[in-house]
XYZ file of C-alpha atoms in Angstrom:
387
model
C 16.694 94.986 183.019
C 13.398 93.392 183.940
C 12.927 89.749 183.082
C 11.538 89.671 179.522
C 8.199 88.043 178.787
C 8.025 84.563 177.323
C 9.369 84.229 173.814
C 6.835 83.083 171.238
C 8.421 83.633 167.814
C 11.796 82.587 166.387
C 13.843 84.244 163.657
C 16.366 81.838 162.131
C 19.385 83.488 160.460
C 21.272 81.504 157.795
C 24.010 82.774 155.434
C 24.224 80.951 152.094
C 27.231 80.730 149.791
C 27.223 77.975 147.150
C 24.873 75.828 149.226
C 22.522 74.546 146.533
C 23.113 70.896 147.446
C 22.266 71.629 151.099
C 19.319 73.911 150.448
C 16.525 71.386 149.871
C 17.541 69.207 152.873
C 17.711 72.384 154.967
C 14.240 73.531 153.956
C 12.909 70.024 154.538
C 14.108 70.176 158.156
C 12.033 73.301 158.696
C 8.983 71.732 157.071
C 9.218 69.015 159.743
C 9.639 71.245 162.796
C 7.184 70.688 165.640
C 7.227 74.461 166.299
C 5.868 76.493 163.403
C 5.913 80.129 164.546
C 9.198 81.059 162.904
C 10.645 83.019 159.990
C 13.723 81.995 157.998
C 16.069 84.844 157.138
C 18.532 83.853 154.421
C 21.386 85.909 152.980
C 22.565 84.540 149.616
C 25.970 86.128 149.195
C 29.191 86.137 147.215
C 31.861 88.556 146.097
C 30.626 90.480 143.044
C 30.648 87.954 140.178
C 32.921 85.752 142.291
C 32.946 82.219 143.667
C 29.502 80.696 144.028
C 27.687 83.188 141.792
C 26.052 80.691 139.403
C 25.082 78.309 142.188
C 23.763 81.202 144.270
C 21.538 82.304 141.394
C 20.027 78.831 141.323
C 19.526 79.015 145.091
C 17.762 82.367 144.769
C 15.481 80.967 142.056
C 14.607 78.010 144.288
C 13.991 80.149 147.366
C 11.738 82.528 145.461
C 9.607 79.573 144.375
C 8.928 78.506 147.979
C 5.428 79.405 149.164
C 4.896 77.101 152.157
C 7.620 78.477 154.427
C 7.951 82.042 155.788
C 11.131 83.302 154.098
C 12.889 86.647 154.151
C 15.615 86.685 151.488
C 18.571 89.060 151.292
C 20.220 89.028 147.857
C 23.912 89.905 148.063
C 24.743 87.744 145.058
C 23.142 89.118 141.889
C 24.959 91.560 139.577
C 25.497 94.837 141.382
C 24.588 93.349 144.769
C 27.627 91.148 145.501
C 30.297 92.079 148.031
C 32.894 94.655 147.001
C 35.910 96.027 148.853
C 36.530 94.924 152.423
C 32.872 94.403 153.282
C 32.469 90.746 152.396
C 32.162 87.283 153.817
C 30.091 85.380 156.334
C 30.538 88.015 159.041
C 28.832 90.659 156.936
C 26.145 88.172 155.892
C 25.354 87.382 159.522
C 25.309 91.082 160.401
C 22.837 91.843 157.604
C 20.619 89.002 158.786
C 20.696 89.954 162.467
C 20.181 93.644 161.684
C 17.196 92.957 159.431
C 15.653 90.891 162.215
C 16.348 93.763 164.613
C 14.591 96.195 162.276
C 11.506 93.993 161.909
C 10.925 92.781 165.491
C 10.819 94.024 169.040
C 13.448 93.148 171.618
C 11.722 89.982 172.761
C 12.383 88.152 169.523
C 14.460 84.960 169.792
C 17.227 84.573 167.182
C 18.760 81.231 166.242
C 21.933 81.319 164.163
C 22.459 78.357 161.834
C 24.490 77.303 158.804
C 23.089 75.662 155.703
C 25.089 72.458 156.130
C 23.709 71.783 159.611
C 21.362 68.959 160.551
C 19.046 69.040 163.569
C 16.027 67.204 164.927
C 12.384 67.952 164.179
C 11.859 69.454 167.639
C 15.022 71.574 167.627
C 13.262 74.946 167.463
C 10.778 73.860 170.114
C 13.594 72.650 172.400
C 15.571 75.893 172.088
C 12.441 77.999 172.633
C 11.549 75.976 175.741
C 15.069 76.421 177.119
C 15.068 80.149 176.433
C 11.715 80.535 178.178
C 13.104 78.588 181.132
C 16.031 81.055 181.405
C 14.623 84.239 179.827
C 17.240 86.617 181.231
C 20.235 84.823 179.670
C 22.178 86.835 177.107
C 22.840 83.860 174.852
C 22.834 80.101 174.589
C 25.775 78.011 173.401
C 24.144 75.028 171.721
C 25.803 71.588 171.769
C 27.247 70.492 168.430
C 28.495 67.208 166.990
C 30.083 66.736 163.548
C 28.806 63.494 161.967
C 31.339 61.202 160.357
C 31.328 61.408 156.566
C 32.787 57.967 155.917
C 35.712 59.624 154.109
C 38.825 59.065 156.207
C 40.756 62.003 154.741
C 37.980 64.286 156.036
C 37.008 62.464 159.224
C 40.539 62.208 160.632
C 41.290 65.979 160.621
C 37.683 66.751 161.609
C 38.000 64.564 164.700
C 41.386 66.110 165.477
C 39.937 69.630 165.370
C 36.760 68.813 167.278
C 38.737 67.040 169.998
C 40.966 70.118 170.271
C 37.912 72.342 170.705
C 36.329 70.068 173.289
C 39.586 69.595 175.225
C 40.035 73.386 175.354
C 36.462 73.984 176.518
C 36.554 71.198 179.099
C 39.619 72.725 180.714
C 37.966 76.144 180.868
C 34.860 74.552 182.370
C 37.013 72.792 184.967
C 38.216 76.186 186.231
C 34.698 77.660 185.903
C 35.907 80.382 183.550
C 33.254 82.819 182.234
C 34.664 82.527 178.708
C 34.076 78.784 178.592
C 32.122 78.489 175.355
C 32.563 77.035 171.888
C 31.777 79.560 169.185
C 30.118 78.064 166.116
C 27.874 80.182 163.949
C 25.586 77.173 163.584
C 25.209 76.694 167.344
C 24.135 80.002 168.898
C 20.787 81.359 170.095
C 20.093 84.732 171.720
C 17.315 87.251 172.356
C 17.194 90.397 170.274
C 17.352 92.679 173.348
C 20.742 91.174 174.241
C 22.004 91.628 170.681
C 21.024 95.293 170.759
C 22.579 95.781 174.194
C 26.042 94.673 172.995
C 25.870 96.942 169.949
C 25.273 94.196 167.423
C 27.709 91.999 165.523
C 31.176 93.177 164.553
C 31.436 91.919 160.955
C 34.564 89.925 160.176
C 35.490 87.430 157.473
C 35.776 84.804 160.214
C 35.523 84.550 163.976
C 32.565 86.909 164.251
C 30.692 84.271 166.266
C 33.482 84.165 168.877
C 33.545 87.940 169.319
C 29.752 88.126 169.560
C 29.681 85.489 172.300
C 32.494 87.292 174.091
C 30.383 90.465 174.061
C 27.488 88.504 175.516
C 29.753 87.079 178.238
C 30.900 90.584 179.234
C 27.403 92.028 179.536
C 25.495 89.135 181.072
C 25.457 85.368 181.063
C 25.891 82.749 178.370
C 23.784 79.754 179.242
C 25.601 76.532 178.454
C 23.088 74.078 177.092
C 23.832 70.498 177.973
C 22.160 67.414 176.615
C 23.331 63.922 175.766
C 20.255 63.757 173.559
C 20.018 64.878 169.958
C 17.006 67.203 170.227
C 19.099 70.177 171.356
C 22.279 69.239 169.477
C 23.126 70.571 166.004
C 25.129 68.469 163.583
C 27.170 70.593 161.149
C 29.089 68.920 158.352
C 32.801 68.533 158.953
C 33.893 69.703 155.518
C 37.115 71.248 154.275
C 36.708 74.895 153.310
C 38.720 78.018 152.533
C 35.769 80.417 152.755
C 36.905 81.811 156.115
C 40.447 82.286 157.513
C 39.968 79.996 160.508
C 37.491 77.583 162.033
C 36.448 74.020 161.319
C 36.583 74.193 157.507
C 40.061 75.739 157.193
C 41.386 73.500 159.974
C 40.239 70.365 158.154
C 41.701 71.672 154.896
C 45.049 72.475 156.529
C 45.834 68.885 157.546
C 47.213 67.349 160.712
C 50.720 68.847 160.610
C 49.426 72.400 160.378
C 46.773 71.646 162.976
C 49.409 70.518 165.477
C 51.010 73.952 165.148
C 47.891 76.115 165.107
C 45.578 74.114 167.385
C 47.664 72.360 170.046
C 46.253 70.608 173.074
C 47.304 72.409 176.274
C 48.555 70.991 179.541
C 46.413 71.235 182.707
C 48.958 73.598 184.311
C 48.235 76.113 181.544
C 44.642 76.428 182.703
C 45.757 76.410 186.326
C 47.804 79.530 185.506
C 44.673 81.197 184.137
C 42.703 80.106 187.203
C 45.366 81.470 189.567
C 45.331 84.794 187.714
C 41.568 85.121 188.070
C 41.804 84.177 191.739
C 44.271 87.049 192.239
C 41.783 89.738 191.112
C 40.400 90.421 194.638
C 43.906 90.969 196.031
C 44.839 93.188 193.068
C 42.124 95.618 194.139
C 44.323 96.500 197.124
C 47.858 96.249 195.716
C 49.871 94.885 192.811
C 50.951 91.274 192.921
C 52.541 89.173 190.230
C 50.206 86.684 188.534
C 51.055 83.889 186.102
C 49.709 86.066 183.269
C 51.260 89.404 184.321
C 54.345 89.229 182.122
C 52.272 88.298 179.092
C 49.723 91.051 179.784
C 52.405 93.719 180.146
C 53.809 92.749 176.767
C 50.426 92.332 175.085
C 48.949 95.579 176.403
C 52.138 97.591 176.101
C 52.161 98.820 179.679
C 53.869 98.011 182.945
C 50.951 99.429 184.930
C 48.243 96.831 184.532
C 45.950 97.346 187.491
C 46.165 100.830 189.023
C 44.153 102.466 186.182
C 41.373 99.970 186.930
C 41.569 100.794 190.654
C 41.156 104.494 189.860
C 38.131 103.883 187.653
C 36.389 101.156 189.640
C 36.062 101.941 193.334
C 34.420 98.791 194.659
C 35.908 95.281 194.707
C 33.052 93.867 192.631
C 33.379 96.487 189.883
C 37.154 96.122 189.879
C 36.984 92.328 189.569
C 34.465 92.680 186.764
C 36.832 95.074 184.954
C 39.755 92.677 185.395
C 37.679 89.843 183.975
C 36.733 91.976 180.996
C 40.400 92.807 180.413
C 41.607 89.208 180.697
C 38.957 87.943 178.311
C 38.619 84.899 176.083
C 40.869 86.351 173.398
C 43.592 87.188 175.938
C 43.360 83.675 177.359
C 43.866 82.125 173.936
C 46.743 84.503 173.145
C 48.379 83.685 176.478
C 48.282 79.981 175.745
C 49.553 80.378 172.189
C 52.442 82.545 173.405
C 53.655 79.911 175.875
C 55.054 76.900 173.989
C 55.854 75.149 177.269
C 52.110 74.768 177.892
C 51.606 72.676 174.758
C 51.101 68.942 175.006
C 53.276 66.796 172.767
C 51.584 64.238 170.545
C 52.992 61.491 172.775
C 51.076 62.955 175.737
C 47.700 62.573 174.030
C 45.587 59.477 174.776
C 45.164 58.829 171.030
C 47.312 59.107 167.915
C 45.410 61.113 165.332
C 47.664 59.871 162.541
C 47.738 56.149 163.268
C 44.723 55.173 165.370
C 41.576 53.991 163.633
C 38.656 56.327 162.992
C 36.652 54.214 165.438
C 39.226 54.830 168.190
C 39.364 58.555 167.467
C 35.587 58.787 167.384
C 35.364 56.983 170.722
C 37.747 59.564 172.213
C 35.622 62.368 170.734
C 32.544 60.843 172.330
C 34.281 60.640 175.713
C 35.099 64.352 175.493
C 31.547 65.176 174.375
C 29.983 63.440 177.369
C 32.523 64.952 179.775
C 31.710 68.372 178.367
C 27.968 67.819 178.839
C 28.492 66.655 182.427
C 30.617 69.698 183.276
C 28.101 72.070 181.710
C 25.374 70.537 183.825
C 27.528 70.782 186.930
C 28.747 74.329 186.316
C 25.479 75.659 184.929
C 26.546 79.159 183.823
C 29.862 80.774 184.787
C 29.407 84.531 184.957
C 31.686 87.553 185.163
C 29.020 89.465 187.050
């Protein structure tokens, strides 16, 4: 498509479930923004008469009293409007928000996805808008994030463990310049409406919808990795325990360190080398079958012994074939491959820190080292692309 014109208006999408204590600080952040041409879209939601109902009603009352901010409120909380059946949760809330924005704006609208518990600087909207106008053809932007310490060790210790896992995973994907090198947080994504429409919108899930949306963006264009050691383009979500979604930061913190070691292990460098070697084999696979480090896993996962010849029949040029291979061996497949290979997991003794015994200061210092390494690699790599 042609390069879109400069973006001039921002729609901010925020789901709300029992967020009364965060609502006034959130609105205050928008009162202080240096960029004022924006609209806040908020979806107050809960299961019909379920958790958060009373608090959500107070949030709705507060929001409806606001006259000095441009608000668009979706009520999926009040009697008869709450979630029923399988259509429920943050995934559906985000979909309703994004789809309302799509219905009310043209394709050159800029969407910023946030969560109510997220802090950001007064020039955050301006900084994201400037970046998007600098790279107007990007499908999406993965925004840097940083969970502040709460001062409560029982929360900070598992939070640091989970964030270090996420950063270690991303750093290793960045080191091999993989196109699926992104961290998916619903509070740290920005994208133009035309790109959202092009991928067919959001697939609503009770959790993980942000990952699948970014994966769609990666398959149809480029995800621009924002990098900044400065706070103006970094969001700061709370590292709180939560059972609202099946996986992610909240459930990981709630699960504790033992469960985290099982579900979110750190992986050895040779694991990512295996992924890199598989991707490097795609050009040769256009001509004939060869065994890759991921072939055995892919045959089992996809239920076929013939992995590549159907792609050769459908994609007659090397570039199209390689693109198809990269779409097949996507971010989800990469994660499944690693989880299905216990030998790729690092033992706790191989880690540079002990998340159970080291001080919070030591763990935080390690987190900061990973954060700065991640920013440096993003700057070096710019934007890996499957195209």
